[in-house]
XYZ file of C-alpha atoms in Angstrom:
508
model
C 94.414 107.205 88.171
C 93.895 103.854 85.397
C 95.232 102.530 82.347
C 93.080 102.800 78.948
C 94.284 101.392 75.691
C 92.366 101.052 72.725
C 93.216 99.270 69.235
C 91.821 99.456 65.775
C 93.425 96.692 63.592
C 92.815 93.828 60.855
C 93.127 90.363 63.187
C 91.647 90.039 66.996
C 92.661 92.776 69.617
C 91.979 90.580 72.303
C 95.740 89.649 72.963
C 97.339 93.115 72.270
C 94.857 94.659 74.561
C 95.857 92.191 77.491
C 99.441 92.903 76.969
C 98.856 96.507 77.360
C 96.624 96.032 80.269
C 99.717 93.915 81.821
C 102.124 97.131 81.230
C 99.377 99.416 82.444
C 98.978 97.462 85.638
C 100.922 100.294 87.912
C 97.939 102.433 86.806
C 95.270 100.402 88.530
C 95.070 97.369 90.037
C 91.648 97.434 91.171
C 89.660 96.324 88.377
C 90.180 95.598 84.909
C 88.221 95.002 81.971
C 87.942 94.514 77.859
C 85.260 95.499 75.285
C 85.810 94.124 71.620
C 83.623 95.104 68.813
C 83.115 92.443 66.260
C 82.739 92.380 62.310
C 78.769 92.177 62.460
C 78.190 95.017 65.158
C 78.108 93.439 68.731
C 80.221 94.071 71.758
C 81.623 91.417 74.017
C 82.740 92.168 77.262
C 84.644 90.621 80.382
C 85.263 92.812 83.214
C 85.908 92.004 87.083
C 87.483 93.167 89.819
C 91.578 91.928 90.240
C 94.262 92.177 88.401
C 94.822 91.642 84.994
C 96.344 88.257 84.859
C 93.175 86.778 87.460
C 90.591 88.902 85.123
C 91.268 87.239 81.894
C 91.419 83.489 81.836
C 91.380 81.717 78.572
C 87.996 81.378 78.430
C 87.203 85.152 78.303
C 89.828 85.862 76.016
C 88.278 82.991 73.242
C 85.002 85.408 73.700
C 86.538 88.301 72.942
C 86.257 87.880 69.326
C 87.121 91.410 67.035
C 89.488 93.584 65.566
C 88.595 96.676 67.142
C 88.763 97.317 71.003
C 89.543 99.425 74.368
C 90.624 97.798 77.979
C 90.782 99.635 81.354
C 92.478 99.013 84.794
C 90.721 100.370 87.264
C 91.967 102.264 90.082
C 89.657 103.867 92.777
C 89.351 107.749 92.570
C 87.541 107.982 95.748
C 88.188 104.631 97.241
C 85.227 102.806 96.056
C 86.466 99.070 94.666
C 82.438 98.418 94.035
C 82.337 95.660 90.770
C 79.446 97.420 89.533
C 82.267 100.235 88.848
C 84.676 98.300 86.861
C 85.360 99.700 83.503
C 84.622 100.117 80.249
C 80.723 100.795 80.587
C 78.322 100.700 77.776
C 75.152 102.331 76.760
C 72.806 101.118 73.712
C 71.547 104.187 72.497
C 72.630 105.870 70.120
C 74.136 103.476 68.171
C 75.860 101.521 71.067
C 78.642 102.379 73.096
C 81.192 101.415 75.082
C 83.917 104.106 76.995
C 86.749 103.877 79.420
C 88.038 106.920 81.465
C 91.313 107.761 83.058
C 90.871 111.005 85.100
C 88.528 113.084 87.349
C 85.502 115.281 86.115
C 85.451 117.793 89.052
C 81.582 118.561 87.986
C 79.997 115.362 88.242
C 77.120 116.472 90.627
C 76.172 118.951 87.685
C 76.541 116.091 84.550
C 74.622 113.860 86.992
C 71.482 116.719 86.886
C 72.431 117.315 83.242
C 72.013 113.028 82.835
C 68.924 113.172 84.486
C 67.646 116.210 82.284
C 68.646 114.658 79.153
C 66.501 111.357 80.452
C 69.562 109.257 81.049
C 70.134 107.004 83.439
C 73.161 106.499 85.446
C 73.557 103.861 87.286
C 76.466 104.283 89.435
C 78.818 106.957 91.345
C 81.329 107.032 88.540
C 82.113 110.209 86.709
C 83.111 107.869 83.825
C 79.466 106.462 83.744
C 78.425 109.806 83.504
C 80.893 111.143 81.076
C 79.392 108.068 78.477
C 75.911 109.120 79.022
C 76.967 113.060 78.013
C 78.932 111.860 75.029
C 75.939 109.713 74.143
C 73.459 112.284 75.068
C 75.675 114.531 72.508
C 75.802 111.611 69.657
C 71.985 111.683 69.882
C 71.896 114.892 67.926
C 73.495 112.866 64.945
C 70.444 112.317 62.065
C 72.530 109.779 60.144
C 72.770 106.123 60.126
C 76.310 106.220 59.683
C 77.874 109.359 61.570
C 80.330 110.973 59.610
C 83.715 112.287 61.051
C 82.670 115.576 61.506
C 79.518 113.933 62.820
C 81.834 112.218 65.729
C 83.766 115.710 66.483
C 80.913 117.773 66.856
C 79.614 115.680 69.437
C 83.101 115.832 71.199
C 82.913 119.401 71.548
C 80.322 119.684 73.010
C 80.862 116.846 75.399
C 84.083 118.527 76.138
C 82.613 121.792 76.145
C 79.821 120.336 79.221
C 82.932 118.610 81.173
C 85.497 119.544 83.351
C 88.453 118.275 84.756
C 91.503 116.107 83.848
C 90.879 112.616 81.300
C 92.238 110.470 78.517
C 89.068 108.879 76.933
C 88.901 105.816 74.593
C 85.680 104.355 73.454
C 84.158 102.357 70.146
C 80.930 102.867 68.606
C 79.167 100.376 66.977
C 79.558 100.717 63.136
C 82.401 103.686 63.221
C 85.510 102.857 65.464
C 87.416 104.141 67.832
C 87.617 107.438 69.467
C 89.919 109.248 71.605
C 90.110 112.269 73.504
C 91.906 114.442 75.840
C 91.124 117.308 78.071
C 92.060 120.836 77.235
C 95.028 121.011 79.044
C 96.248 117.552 78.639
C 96.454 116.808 82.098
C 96.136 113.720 82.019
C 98.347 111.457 79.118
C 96.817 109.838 76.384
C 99.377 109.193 73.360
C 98.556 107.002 70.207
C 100.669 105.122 67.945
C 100.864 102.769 64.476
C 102.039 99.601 63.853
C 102.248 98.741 59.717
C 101.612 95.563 58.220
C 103.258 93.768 55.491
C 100.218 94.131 53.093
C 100.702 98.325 53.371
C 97.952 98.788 55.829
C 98.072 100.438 59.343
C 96.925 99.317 62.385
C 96.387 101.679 65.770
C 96.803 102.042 69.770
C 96.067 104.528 71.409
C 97.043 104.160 75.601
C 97.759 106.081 78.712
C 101.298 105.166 78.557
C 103.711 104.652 75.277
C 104.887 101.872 77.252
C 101.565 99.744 76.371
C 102.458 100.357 72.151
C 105.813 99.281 72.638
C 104.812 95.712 74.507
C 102.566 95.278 71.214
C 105.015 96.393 68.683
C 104.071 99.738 67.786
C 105.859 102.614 66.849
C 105.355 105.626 68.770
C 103.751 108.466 66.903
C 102.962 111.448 69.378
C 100.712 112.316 72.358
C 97.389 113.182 71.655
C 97.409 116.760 71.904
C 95.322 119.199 74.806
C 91.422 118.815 73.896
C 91.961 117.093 70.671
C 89.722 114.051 69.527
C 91.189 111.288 67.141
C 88.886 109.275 65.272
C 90.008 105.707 63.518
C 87.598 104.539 61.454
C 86.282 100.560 61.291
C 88.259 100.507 58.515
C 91.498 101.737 59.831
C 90.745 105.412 58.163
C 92.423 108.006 60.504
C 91.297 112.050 61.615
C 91.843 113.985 63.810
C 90.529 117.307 65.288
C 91.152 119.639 67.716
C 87.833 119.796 69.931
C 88.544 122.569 72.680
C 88.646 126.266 72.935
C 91.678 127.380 73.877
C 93.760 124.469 74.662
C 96.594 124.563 76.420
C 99.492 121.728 77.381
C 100.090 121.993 81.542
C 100.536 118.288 81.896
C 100.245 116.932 85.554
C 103.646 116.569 87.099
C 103.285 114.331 89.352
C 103.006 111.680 86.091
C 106.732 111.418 86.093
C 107.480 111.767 90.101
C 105.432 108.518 90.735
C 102.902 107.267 88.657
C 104.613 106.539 85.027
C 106.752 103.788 84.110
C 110.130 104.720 83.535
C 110.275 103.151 80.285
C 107.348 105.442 78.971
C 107.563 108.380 77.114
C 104.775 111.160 78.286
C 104.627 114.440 76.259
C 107.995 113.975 74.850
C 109.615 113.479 77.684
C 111.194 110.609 78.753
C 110.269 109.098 82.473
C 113.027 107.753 83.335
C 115.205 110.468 82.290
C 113.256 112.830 84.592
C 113.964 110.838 87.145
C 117.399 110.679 86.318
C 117.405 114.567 86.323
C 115.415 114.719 89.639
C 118.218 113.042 91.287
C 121.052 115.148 89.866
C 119.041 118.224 91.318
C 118.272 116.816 94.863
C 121.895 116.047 95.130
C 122.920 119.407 94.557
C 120.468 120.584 97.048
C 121.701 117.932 99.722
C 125.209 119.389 98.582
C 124.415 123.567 98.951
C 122.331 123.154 102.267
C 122.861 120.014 103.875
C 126.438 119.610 103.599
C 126.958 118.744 107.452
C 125.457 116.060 107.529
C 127.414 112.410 107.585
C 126.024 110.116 105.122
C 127.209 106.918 104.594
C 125.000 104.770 102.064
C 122.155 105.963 99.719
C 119.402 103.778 100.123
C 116.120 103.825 97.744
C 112.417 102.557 99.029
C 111.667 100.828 95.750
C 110.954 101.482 93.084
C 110.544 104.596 91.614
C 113.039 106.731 93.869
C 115.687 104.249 92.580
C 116.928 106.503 89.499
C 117.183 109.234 91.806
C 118.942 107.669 94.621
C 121.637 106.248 91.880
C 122.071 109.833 90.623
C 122.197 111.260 94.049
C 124.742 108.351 95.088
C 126.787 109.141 91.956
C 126.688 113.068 92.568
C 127.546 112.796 96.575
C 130.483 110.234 96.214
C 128.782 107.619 98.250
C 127.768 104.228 98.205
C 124.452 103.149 96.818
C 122.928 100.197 98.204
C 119.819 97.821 97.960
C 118.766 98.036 101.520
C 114.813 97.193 101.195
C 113.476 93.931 99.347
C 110.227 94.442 98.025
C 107.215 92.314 97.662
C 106.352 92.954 94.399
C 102.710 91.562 95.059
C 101.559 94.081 97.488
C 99.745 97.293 95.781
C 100.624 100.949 96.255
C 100.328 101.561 99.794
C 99.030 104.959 99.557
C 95.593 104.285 98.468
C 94.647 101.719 100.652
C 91.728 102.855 103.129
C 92.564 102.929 106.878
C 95.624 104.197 108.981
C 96.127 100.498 110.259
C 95.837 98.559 106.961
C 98.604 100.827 105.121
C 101.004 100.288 108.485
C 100.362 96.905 107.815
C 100.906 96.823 104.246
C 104.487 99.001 104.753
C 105.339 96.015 107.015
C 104.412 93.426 104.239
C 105.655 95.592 101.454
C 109.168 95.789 102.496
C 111.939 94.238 104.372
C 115.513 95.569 105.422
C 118.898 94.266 104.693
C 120.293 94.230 107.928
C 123.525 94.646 106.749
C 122.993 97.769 104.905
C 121.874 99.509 107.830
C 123.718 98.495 111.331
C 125.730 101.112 112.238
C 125.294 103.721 109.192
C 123.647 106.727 109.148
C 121.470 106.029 106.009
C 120.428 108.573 103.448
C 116.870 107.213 103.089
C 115.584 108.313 99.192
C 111.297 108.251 97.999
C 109.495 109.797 95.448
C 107.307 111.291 97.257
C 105.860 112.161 101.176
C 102.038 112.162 101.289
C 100.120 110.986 104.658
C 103.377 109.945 106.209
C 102.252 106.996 107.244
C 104.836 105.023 104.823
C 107.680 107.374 105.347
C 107.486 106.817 108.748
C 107.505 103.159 108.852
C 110.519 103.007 106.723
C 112.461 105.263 109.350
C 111.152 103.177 112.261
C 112.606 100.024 110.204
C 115.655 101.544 109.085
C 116.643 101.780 113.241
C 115.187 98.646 113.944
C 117.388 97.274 111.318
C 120.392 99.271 113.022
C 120.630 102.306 111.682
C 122.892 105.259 113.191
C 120.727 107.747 112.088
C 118.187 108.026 108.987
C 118.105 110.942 106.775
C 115.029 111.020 104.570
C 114.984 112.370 100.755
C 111.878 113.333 98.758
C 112.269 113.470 94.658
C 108.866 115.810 95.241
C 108.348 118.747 97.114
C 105.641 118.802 99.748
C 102.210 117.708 99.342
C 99.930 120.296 100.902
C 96.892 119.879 98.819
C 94.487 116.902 97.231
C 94.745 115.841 93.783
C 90.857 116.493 92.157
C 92.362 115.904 88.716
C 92.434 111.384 88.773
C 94.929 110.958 91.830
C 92.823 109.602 95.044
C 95.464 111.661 97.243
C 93.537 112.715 100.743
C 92.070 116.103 101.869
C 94.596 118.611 102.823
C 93.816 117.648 106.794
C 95.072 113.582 106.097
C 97.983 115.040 104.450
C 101.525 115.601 106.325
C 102.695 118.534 104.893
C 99.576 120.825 105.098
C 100.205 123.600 107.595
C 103.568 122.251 108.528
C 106.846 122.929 108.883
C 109.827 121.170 107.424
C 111.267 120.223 110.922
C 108.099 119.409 112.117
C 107.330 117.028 109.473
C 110.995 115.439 110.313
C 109.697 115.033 113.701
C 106.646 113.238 112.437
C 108.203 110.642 110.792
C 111.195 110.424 113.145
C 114.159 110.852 110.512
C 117.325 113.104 111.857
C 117.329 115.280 108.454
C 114.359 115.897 105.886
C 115.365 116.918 102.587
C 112.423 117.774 99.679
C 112.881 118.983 96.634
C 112.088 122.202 95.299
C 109.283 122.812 92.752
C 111.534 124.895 90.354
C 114.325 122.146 90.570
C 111.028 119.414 89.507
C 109.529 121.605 86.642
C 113.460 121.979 85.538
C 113.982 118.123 85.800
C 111.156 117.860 83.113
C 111.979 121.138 81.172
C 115.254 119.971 80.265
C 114.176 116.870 79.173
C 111.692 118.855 76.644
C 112.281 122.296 76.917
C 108.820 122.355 74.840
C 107.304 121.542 78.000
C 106.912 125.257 79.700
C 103.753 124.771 82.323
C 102.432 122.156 84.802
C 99.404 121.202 86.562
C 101.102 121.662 89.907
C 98.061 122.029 92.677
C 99.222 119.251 94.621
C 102.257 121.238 95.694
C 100.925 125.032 95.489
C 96.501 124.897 95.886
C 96.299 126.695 92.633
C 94.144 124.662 90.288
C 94.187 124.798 86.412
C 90.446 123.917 86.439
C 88.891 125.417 89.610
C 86.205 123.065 91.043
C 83.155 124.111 92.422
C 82.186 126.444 95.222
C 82.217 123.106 98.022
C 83.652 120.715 95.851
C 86.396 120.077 98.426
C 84.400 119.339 101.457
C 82.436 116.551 98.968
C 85.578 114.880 97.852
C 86.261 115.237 101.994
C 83.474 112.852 102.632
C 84.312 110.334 99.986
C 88.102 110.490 100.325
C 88.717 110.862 104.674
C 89.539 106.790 106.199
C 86.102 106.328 107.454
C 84.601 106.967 104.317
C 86.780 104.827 102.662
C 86.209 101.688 105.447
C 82.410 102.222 105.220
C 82.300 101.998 101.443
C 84.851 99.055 101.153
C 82.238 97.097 103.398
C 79.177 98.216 100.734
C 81.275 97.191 98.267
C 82.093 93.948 99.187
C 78.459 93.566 100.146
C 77.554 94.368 96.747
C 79.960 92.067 95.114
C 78.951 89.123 97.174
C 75.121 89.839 97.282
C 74.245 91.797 93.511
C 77.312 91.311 91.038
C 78.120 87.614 90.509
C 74.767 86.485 90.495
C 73.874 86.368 87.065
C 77.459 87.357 85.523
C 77.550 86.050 82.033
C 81.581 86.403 82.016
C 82.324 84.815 85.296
């Protein structure tokens, strides 16, 4: 999962690009990185490893002269943090390019072959390295100097038709603009908006989240519908075209469970309202089959369970408290490689209230249950804080299979709710009472916020996949996604950084 933005306007991008990196940075905070395209044709570039705010020092920004650009905040698909990886990448040929990618392309050891047929090198692992070089490879086809907008969409076809997977895709070329496109069944978000000037003319963002236009001061327009390709010219000339056969809007769901901001707005729905919704359904749930049990306080783990938990507070007539303060400089636990390293980061993450907890029996409220590991430090906490007894609340139903569509979530073996039962995953974790959502009660939490909205990419909860990978697909993304994968490539990378990448870096 990352944050892409891109901008077309009539004054430097640099800034407005930052600021939407800085909203974006829930989306990835491995990497992030900048490509501005300026007046007489050439790219400049900064891109690192960090976050956004140690990325970009003043320096880089004064560099990244332009009015046309796209950014990127990385975030590890398979647990590689190599620099070489960091985002956008750039080919020369045809034309010049430069392309960031938020998403998964489940056929990657096929576009590799394809790369290689085509006589284009890739230098990396990344899918999104190899998505560039099959856009560019399609581009190549073009006999003008200056492609033409039809030009542009024909080779998005057929880069979409050679693809496959979930991704929101930004990217300039030299001499045109900016592009944008989405996969067939918009899996993955991608909306665009416009932002009008005093002198009449337009300018135009397209991001990941509508929370990156409205840090920047632009207005909202719509998502970027399921395979369609938006083109703004150099000149701030906008088309659009539908590039996919048979499109079809199954968004993931998952988007508005954890990984969107609240104050975003993702295919029409609002985030936070979902949440809000989310709530008001687990409470009824807790209501109709857990009715026995004594709660006293409603506790969130920050921060994205905390709409629910208020909702489920409200509905159940109970207190709501604060009972965790979070460090709010410690990344998203779930990713991190290594059973001992997340413990360690739950530990550093959070810290009880002691006062919320001694002698209550706490109804313990998170967005979501995936290895376990985090869930089950929160519960040991919660009693060494003083807790009675913990009850634990999910806003998601149960996580039985891996995310192949942009979500590094584990193979089905590394996660605690494949192949188990309810009580047995309460035993896991140690809580008294395990409550999940159910999957209709989710899709309705959405629905009713846009009843437009009729199908999801669920797999995470149910195995059945939208696009089906590959006949062994899942035992490759088992190698590159299991703990000692993720420990041996953390130590390449870092060998890499030290050894290959910041010797000779222009930027740094």
């Amino acid at each position: 999962m990352c944050g892409v933005v891109g901008m077309v306007g009539f004054s430097p991008v640099n800034v407005a690009i930052y600021n939407a990196l800085q909203v974006l940075q829930h989306r990835g905070q491995d990497a992030a990185g900048i490509v501005t395209m300026d007046e007489v044709g050439n790219f400049h570039q900064r891109k690192a490893n960090g976050m956004v705010r140690d990325v970009f020092q003043t320096r880089h920004m004064m560099r990244l002269v332009g009015n046309i650009g796209i950014g990127h905040n990385r975030y590890p698909t398979a647990g590689s943090s190599s620099a070489a990886e960091a985002q956008p990448f750039y080919v020369n040929s045809p034309y010049g390019i430069a392309l960031a990618h938020n998403g998964n392309l489940i056929n990657s050891k096929e576009l590799r072959e394809k790369c290689r047929k085509a006589r284009r090198h890739v230098n990396t692992q990344s899918d999104s390295e190899m998505l560039l070089n099959i856009l560019a490879w399609k581009l190549t086809a073009i006999e003008s100097e200056v492609p033409q907008p039809e030009d542009i969409f024909k080779a998005v076809r057929g880069t979409i038709a050679e693809i496959k997977g979930g991704y929101g895709v930004v990217a300039v070329i030299l001499g045109v603009g900016l592009i944008a496109f989405r996969d067939p069944f918009g899996i993955r978000p991608l909306v665009f908006g416009e932002r009008k000037l005093e002198d009449g003319r337009t300018e135009y963002m397209v991001a990941s989240e509508s929370v990156a236009l409205d840090v920047n001061g632009f207005n909202l327009v719509r998502d970027v519908k399921p395979g369609e390709a938006l083109l703004i010219t150099k000149d701030g000339k906008f088309y659009s075209s539908i590039c996919a056969e048979h499109p079809k809007l199954q968004p993931c769901i998952f988007e508005y469970v954890y990984f969107a901001r609240p104050d975003s707005i993702i295919n029409g729905a609002s985030v936070y309202a979902t949440r809000v919704r989310m709530g008001d359904n687990l409470a009824e749930k807790i209501k109709r089959e857990h009715g026995d049990l004594k709660i006293d306080v409603v506790i969130p783990i920050p921060d994205t369970s905390v709409d629910v938990a208020v909702q489920i507070a409200r509905h159940l007539e109970l207190p709501y408290r604060q009972g965790f303060v979070k460090n709010r400089y410690i990344g998203r636990t779930f990713i991190m490689p290594g059973q001992s390293q997340r413990k360690k980061s739950v530990r550093s993450k959070l810290n009880p209230i002691r006062a919320e907890f001694e002698g209550k029996n706490v109804l313990l409220v998170d967005d979501s249950i995936v290895r376990g590991t985090t869930s089950m430090q929160i519960v040991e906490m919660a009693r060494e804080a003083g807790a009675k007894k913990v009850f634990f609340a999910s806003a998601s139903p149960e996580i039985c299979y891996p995310n192949i569509y942009g979500i590094d979530m584990p193979t089905s073996d590394e996660l605690i709710a494949y192949k188990r039962s309810n009580d047995e995953i309460c035993k896991l974790i140690k809580a008294d009472a395990l409550i999940y959502q159910s999957l209709d009660d989710l899709k309705a939490a959405v629905t009713e916020e846009n009843p437009e909205l009729k199908e999801f990419d669920t797999s995470i909860f149910t195995g059945d996949y939208i696009v089906p990978p590959a006949s062994g697909y899942f035992d490759e993304i088992a190698r590159q996604r299991n703990d000692d994968a993720k420990a041996d490539k953390a130590w390449n990378d870092s060998c890499d950084a030290l050894d290959i990448y910041n010797i000779g870096d222009k930027n740094s």
